[in-house]
mmCIF file of C-alpha atoms in Angstrom:
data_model
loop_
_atom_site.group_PDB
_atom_site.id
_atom_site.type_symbol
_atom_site.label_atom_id
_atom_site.label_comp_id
_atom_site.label_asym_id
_atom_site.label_seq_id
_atom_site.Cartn_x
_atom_site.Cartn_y
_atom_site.Cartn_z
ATOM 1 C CA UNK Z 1 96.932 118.276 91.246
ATOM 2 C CA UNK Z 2 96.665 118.620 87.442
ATOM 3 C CA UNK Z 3 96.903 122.304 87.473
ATOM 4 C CA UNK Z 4 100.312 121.919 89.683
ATOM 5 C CA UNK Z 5 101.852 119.525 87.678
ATOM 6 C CA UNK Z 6 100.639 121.418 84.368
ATOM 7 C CA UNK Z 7 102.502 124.928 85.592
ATOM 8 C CA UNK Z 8 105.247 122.399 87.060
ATOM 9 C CA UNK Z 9 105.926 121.180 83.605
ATOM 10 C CA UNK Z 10 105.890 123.811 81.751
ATOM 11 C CA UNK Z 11 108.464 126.091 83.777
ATOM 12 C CA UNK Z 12 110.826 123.176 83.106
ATOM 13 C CA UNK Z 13 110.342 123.058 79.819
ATOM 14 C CA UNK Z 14 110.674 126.326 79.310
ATOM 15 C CA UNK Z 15 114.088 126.754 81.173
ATOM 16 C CA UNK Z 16 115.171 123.545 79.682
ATOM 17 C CA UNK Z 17 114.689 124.891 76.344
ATOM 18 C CA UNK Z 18 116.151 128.433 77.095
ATOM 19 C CA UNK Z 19 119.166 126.720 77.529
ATOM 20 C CA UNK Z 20 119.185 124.439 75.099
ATOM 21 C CA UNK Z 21 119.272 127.394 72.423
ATOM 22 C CA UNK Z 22 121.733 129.154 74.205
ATOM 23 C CA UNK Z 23 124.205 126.161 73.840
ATOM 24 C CA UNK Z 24 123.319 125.556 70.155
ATOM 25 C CA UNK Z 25 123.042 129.138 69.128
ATOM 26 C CA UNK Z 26 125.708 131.216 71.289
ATOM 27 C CA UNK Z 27 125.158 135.106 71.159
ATOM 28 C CA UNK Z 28 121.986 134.635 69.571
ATOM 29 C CA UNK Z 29 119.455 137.753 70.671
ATOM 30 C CA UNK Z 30 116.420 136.283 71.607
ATOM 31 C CA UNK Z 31 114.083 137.755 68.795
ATOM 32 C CA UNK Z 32 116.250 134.389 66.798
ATOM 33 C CA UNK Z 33 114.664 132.108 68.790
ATOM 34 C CA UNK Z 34 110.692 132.042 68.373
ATOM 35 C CA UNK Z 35 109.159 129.404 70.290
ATOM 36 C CA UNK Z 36 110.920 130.901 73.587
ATOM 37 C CA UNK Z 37 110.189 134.055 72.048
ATOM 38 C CA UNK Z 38 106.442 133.466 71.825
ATOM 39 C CA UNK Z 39 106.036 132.342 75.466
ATOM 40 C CA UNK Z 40 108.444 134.908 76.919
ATOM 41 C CA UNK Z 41 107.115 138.225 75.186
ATOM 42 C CA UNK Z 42 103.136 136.676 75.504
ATOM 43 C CA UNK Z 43 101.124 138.882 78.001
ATOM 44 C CA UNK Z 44 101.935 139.025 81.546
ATOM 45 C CA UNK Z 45 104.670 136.012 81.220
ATOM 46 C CA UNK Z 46 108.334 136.403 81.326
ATOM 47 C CA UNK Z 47 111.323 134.530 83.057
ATOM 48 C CA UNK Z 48 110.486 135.942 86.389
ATOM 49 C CA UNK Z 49 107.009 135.089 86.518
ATOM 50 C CA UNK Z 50 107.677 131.215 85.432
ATOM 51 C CA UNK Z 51 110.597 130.924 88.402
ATOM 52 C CA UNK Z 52 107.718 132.557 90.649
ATOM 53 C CA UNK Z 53 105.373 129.699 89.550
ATOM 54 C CA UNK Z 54 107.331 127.160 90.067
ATOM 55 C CA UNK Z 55 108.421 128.276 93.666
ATOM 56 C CA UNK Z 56 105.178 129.251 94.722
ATOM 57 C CA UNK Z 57 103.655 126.094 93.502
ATOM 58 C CA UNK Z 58 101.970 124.584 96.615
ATOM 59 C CA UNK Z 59 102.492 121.014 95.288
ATOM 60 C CA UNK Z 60 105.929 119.636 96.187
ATOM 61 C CA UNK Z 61 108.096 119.591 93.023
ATOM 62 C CA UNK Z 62 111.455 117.909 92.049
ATOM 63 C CA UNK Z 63 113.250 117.270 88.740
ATOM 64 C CA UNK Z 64 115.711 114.507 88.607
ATOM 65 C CA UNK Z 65 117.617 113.006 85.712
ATOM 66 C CA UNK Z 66 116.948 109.839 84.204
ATOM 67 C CA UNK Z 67 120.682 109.301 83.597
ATOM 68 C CA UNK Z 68 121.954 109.513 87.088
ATOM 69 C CA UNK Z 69 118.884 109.422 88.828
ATOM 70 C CA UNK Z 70 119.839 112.305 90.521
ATOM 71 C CA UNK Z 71 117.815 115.365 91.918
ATOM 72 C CA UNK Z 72 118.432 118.441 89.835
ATOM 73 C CA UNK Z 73 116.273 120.746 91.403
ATOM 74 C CA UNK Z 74 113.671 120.957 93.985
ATOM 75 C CA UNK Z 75 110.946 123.848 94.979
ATOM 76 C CA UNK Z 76 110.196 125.254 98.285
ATOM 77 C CA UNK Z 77 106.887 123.639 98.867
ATOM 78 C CA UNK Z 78 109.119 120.379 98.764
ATOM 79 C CA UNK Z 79 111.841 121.362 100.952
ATOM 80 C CA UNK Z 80 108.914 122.164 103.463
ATOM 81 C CA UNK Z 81 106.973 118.838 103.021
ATOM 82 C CA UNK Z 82 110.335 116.652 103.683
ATOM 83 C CA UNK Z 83 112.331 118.779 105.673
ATOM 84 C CA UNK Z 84 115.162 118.841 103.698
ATOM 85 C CA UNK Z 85 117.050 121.889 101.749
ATOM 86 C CA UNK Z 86 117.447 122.743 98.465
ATOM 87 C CA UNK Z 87 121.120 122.053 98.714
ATOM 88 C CA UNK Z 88 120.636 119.025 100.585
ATOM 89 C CA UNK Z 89 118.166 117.442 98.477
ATOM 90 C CA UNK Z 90 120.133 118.047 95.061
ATOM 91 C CA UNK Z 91 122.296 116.297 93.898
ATOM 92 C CA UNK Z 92 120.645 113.545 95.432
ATOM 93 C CA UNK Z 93 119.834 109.614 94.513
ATOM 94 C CA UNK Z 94 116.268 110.323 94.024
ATOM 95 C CA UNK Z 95 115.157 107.292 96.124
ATOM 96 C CA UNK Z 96 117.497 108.708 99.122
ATOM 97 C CA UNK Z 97 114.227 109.407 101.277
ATOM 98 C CA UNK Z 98 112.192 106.185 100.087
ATOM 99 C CA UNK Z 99 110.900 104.051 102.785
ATOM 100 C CA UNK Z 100 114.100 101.399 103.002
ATOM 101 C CA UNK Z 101 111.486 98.230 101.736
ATOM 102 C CA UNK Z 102 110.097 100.255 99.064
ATOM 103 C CA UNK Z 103 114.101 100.884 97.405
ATOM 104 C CA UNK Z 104 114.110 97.603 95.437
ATOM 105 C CA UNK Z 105 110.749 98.303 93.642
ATOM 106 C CA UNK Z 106 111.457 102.121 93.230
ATOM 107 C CA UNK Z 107 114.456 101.527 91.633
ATOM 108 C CA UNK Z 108 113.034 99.035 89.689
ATOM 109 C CA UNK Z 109 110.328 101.866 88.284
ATOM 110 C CA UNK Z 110 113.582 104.005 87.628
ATOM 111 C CA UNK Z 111 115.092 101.780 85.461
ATOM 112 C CA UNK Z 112 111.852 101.158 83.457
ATOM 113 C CA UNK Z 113 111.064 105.169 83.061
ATOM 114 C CA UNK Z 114 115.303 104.857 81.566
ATOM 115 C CA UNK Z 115 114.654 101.993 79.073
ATOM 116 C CA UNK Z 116 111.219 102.714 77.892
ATOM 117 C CA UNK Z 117 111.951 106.680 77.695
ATOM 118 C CA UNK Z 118 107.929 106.810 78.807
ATOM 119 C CA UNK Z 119 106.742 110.301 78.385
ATOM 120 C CA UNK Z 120 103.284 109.440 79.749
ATOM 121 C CA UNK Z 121 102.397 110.715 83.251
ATOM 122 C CA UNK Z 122 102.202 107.905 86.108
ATOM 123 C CA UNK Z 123 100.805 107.971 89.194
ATOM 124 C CA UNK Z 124 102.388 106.061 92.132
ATOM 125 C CA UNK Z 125 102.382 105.966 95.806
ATOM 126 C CA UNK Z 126 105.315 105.517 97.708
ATOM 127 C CA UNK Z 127 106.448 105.633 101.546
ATOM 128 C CA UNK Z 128 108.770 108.681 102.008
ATOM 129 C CA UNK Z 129 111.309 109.521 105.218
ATOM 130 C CA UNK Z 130 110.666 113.136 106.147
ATOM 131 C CA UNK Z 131 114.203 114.382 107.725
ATOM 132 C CA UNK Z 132 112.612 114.576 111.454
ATOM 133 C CA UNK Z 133 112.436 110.516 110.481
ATOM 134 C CA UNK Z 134 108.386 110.522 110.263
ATOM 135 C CA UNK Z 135 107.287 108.479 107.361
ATOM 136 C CA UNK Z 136 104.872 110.156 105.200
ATOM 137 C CA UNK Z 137 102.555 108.643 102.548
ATOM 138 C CA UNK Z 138 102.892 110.797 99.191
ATOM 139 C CA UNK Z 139 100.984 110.246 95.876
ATOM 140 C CA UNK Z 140 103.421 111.033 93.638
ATOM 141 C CA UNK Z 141 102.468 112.075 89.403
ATOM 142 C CA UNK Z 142 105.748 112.127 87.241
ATOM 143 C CA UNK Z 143 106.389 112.830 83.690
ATOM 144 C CA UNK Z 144 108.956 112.423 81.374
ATOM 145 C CA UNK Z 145 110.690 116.195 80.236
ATOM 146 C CA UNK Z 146 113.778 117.326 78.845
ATOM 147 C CA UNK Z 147 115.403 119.358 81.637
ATOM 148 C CA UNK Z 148 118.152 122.382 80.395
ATOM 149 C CA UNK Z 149 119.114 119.807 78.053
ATOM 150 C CA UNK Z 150 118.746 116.135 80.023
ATOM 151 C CA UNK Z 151 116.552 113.212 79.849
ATOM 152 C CA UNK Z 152 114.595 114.087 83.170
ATOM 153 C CA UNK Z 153 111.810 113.146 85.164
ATOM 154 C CA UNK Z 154 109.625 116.064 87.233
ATOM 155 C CA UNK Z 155 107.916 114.949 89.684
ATOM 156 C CA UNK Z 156 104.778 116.273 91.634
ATOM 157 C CA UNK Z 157 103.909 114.878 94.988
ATOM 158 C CA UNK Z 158 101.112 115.745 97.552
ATOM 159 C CA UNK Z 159 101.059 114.032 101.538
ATOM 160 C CA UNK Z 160 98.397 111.631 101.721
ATOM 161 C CA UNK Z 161 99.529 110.447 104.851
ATOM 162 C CA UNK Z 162 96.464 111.277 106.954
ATOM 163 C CA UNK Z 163 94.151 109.900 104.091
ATOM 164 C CA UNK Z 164 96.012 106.890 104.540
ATOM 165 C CA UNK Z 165 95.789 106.735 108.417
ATOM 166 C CA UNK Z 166 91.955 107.396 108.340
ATOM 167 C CA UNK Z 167 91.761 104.489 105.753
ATOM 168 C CA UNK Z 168 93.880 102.049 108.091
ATOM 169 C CA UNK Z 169 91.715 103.413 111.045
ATOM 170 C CA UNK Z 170 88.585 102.557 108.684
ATOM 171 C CA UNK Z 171 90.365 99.295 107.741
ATOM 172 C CA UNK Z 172 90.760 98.306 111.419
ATOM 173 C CA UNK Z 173 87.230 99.417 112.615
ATOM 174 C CA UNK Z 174 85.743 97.535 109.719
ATOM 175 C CA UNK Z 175 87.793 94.310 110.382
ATOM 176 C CA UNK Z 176 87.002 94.683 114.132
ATOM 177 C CA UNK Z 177 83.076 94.654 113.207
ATOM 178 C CA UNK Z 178 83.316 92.071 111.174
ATOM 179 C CA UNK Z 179 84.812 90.316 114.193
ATOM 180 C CA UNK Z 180 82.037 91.842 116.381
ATOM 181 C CA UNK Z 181 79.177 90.364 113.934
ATOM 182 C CA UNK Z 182 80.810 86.970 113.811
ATOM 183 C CA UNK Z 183 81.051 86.447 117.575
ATOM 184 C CA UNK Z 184 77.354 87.602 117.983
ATOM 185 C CA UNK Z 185 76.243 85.594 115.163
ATOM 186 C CA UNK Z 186 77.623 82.339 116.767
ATOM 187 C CA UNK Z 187 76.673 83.229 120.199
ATOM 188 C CA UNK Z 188 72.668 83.718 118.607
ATOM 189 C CA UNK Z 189 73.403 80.511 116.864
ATOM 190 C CA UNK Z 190 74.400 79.002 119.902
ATOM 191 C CA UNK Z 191 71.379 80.502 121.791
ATOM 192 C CA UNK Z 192 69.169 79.225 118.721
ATOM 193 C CA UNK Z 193 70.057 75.551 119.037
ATOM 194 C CA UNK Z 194 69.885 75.462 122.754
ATOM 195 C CA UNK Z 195 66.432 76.874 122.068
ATOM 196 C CA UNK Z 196 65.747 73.886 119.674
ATOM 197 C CA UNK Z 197 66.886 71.827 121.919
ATOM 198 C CA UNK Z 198 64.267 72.913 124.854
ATOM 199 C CA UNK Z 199 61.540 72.849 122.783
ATOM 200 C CA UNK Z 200 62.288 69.428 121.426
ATOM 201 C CA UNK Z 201 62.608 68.345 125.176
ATOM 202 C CA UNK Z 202 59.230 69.954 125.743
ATOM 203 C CA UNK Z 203 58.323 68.324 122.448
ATOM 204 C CA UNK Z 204 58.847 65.119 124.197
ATOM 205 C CA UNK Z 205 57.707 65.817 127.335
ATOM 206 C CA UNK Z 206 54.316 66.634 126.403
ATOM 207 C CA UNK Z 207 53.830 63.611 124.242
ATOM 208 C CA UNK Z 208 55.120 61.722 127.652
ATOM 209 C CA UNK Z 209 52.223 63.532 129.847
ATOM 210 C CA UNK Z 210 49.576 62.643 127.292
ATOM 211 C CA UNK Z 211 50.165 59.453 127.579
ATOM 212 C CA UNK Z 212 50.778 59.442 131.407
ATOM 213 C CA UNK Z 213 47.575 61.598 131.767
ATOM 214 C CA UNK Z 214 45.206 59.805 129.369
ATOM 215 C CA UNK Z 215 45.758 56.444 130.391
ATOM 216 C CA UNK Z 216 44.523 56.597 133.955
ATOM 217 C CA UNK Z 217 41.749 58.706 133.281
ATOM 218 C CA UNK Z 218 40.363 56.449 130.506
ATOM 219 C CA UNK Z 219 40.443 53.638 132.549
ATOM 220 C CA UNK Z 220 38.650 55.650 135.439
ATOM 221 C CA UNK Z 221 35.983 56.559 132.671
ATOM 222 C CA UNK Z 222 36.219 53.012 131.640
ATOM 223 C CA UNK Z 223 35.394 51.830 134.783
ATOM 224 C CA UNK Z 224 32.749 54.031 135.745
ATOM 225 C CA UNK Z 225 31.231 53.167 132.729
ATOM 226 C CA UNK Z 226 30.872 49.147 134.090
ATOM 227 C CA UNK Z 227 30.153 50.009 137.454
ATOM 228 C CA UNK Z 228 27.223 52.332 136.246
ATOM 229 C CA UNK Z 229 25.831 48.840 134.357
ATOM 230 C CA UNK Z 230 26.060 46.518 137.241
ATOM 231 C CA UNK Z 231 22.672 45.493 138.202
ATOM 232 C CA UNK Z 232 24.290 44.515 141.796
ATOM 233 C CA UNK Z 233 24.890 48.286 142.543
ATOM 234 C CA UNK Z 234 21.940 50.192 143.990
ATOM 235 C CA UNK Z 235 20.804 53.629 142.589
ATOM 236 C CA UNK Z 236 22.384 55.537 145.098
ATOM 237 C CA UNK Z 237 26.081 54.356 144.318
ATOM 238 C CA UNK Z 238 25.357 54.214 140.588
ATOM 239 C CA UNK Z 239 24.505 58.203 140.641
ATOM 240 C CA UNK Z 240 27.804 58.177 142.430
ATOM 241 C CA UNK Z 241 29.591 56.396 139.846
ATOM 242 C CA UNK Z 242 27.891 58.292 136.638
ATOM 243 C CA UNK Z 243 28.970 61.141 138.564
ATOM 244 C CA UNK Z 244 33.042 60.022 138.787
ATOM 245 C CA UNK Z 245 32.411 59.285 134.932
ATOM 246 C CA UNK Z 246 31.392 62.766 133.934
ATOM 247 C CA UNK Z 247 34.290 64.744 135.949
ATOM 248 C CA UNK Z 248 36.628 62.198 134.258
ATOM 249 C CA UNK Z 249 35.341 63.023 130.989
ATOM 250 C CA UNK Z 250 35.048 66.430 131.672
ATOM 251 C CA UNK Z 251 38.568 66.230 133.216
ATOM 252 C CA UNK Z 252 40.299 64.348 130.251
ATOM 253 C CA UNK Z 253 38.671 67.518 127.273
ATOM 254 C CA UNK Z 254 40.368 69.965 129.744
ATOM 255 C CA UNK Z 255 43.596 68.054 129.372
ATOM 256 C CA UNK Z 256 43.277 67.443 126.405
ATOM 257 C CA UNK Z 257 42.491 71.101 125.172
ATOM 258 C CA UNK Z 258 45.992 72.277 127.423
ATOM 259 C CA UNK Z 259 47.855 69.217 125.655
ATOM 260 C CA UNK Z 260 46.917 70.171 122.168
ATOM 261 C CA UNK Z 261 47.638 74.218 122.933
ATOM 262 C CA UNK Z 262 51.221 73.243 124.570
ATOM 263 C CA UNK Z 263 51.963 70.785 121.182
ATOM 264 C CA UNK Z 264 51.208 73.570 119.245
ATOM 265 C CA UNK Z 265 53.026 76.255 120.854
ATOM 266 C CA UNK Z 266 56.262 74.322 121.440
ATOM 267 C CA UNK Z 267 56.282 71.399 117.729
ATOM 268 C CA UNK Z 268 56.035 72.503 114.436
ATOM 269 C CA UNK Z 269 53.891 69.530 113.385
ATOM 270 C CA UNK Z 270 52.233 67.922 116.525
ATOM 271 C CA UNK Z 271 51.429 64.293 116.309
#
């Protein structure tokens, strides 16, 4: 884009100037004017070949003046990019193919290039109607030149539309996985704190069932234990009796061993 706008420039210049002499120095032969002189008669450069430069350029270029804000000329690779003619496009308001909501702000960019005379190059982006009515995106690089002897702006500017779609598609993919990761966040959060909750319940539950399952069986042990010491028992029933107070105590470590393993799996800090 630098190169375009560089060979851009200085055909304009170079015409501008040409003509500029001519008005102040009528008749002259050119050997009287040097600077021209030195770029016309350098190797392999002459009228012909700048005019070829600036219509071959492939970057779309147009002149306007800063006075009128009129086109004054335009190059082929423009009239191709936007449809329109050279003798359509010239003569021109320059923002005559701006996107209608962009006008205000363009204009507004016009008036500043007027009043500040700004001979830096700027680089803008602005929403241009091709003829067919398609709106193209163009990045658009403009310097400040005099033009066959007018305050003028040239103006190079290259379609970015299709950049521009691929970084609204981009744009729209990213803000539809965003959506995507929020909804699957919550629904995992969701998931997480109905987990909490059954494992609390369980939690609970199993503090319930020791209770519930300790209770009995200590009092069965319990028992046994008195029955075994009562003198009015025989030796027959008391073997019975030892032997209902072993399975309970062998009964209540087994519970007690699956009670501890199921606190532990489902609470954090079993009590």
């Amino acid at each position: 884009m630098n190169l375009f706008f560089a060979i851009a420039l200085v055909i304009v210049v170079f015409f501008g100037l040409r003509a500029w002499y001519s008005r102040v120095h009528p008749g002259s032969p050119r050997a009287r004017w040097p600077l021209v002189d030195k770029y016309a008669h350098a190797p392999g450069t002459n009228e012909a070949a700048y005019r070829l430069l600036f219509e071959k350029n492939p970057g779309a270029v147009l002149v306007y003046s800063l006075e009128t804000f009129r086109v004054l000329t335009v190059n082929p690779a423009f009239t191709h990019l936007l449809g329109y003619s050279e003798d359509e496009a010239i003569g021109q308001k320059v923002d005559w193919i701006t996107a209608e909501e962009q006008r205000p702000q363009v204009r507004k960019v016009l008036q500043q290039f007027r009043a500040q005379s700004d001979p830096n190059p700027r680089n803008l982006c602005w929403r241009q109607r091709h003829k067919d009515g398609r709106e193209l995106t163009l990045e658009v690089h403009s310097q400040t030149i005099d033009y066959l002897g007018q305050h003028a702006r040239i103006v190079i500017a290259v379609d970015i539309s299709e950049q521009e779609r691929f970084k609204t598609e981009l744009e729209r993919n990213r803000a539809q996985l965003e959506t995507l990761v929020e909804q699957r966040t919550a629904a995992l959060n969701s998931a997480k704190l109905q987990a909490e909750a059954a494992n609390r319940a369980k939690c609970i539950f199993i503090a319930n069932m020791s209770h519930e399952l300790r209770t009995p069986l200590n009092a069965i042990i319990g028992f046994s234990g008195i029955l075994e010491r009562d003198d009015s028992i025989d030796t027959n029933n008391r073997k019975k009796i030892a032997s209902i107070r072993q399975s309970g105590q062998q009964l209540l470590i087994l519970i007690n061993d699956i009670l501890e393993l199921s606190r532990a799996e489902a609470c954090e800090n079993p009590t």
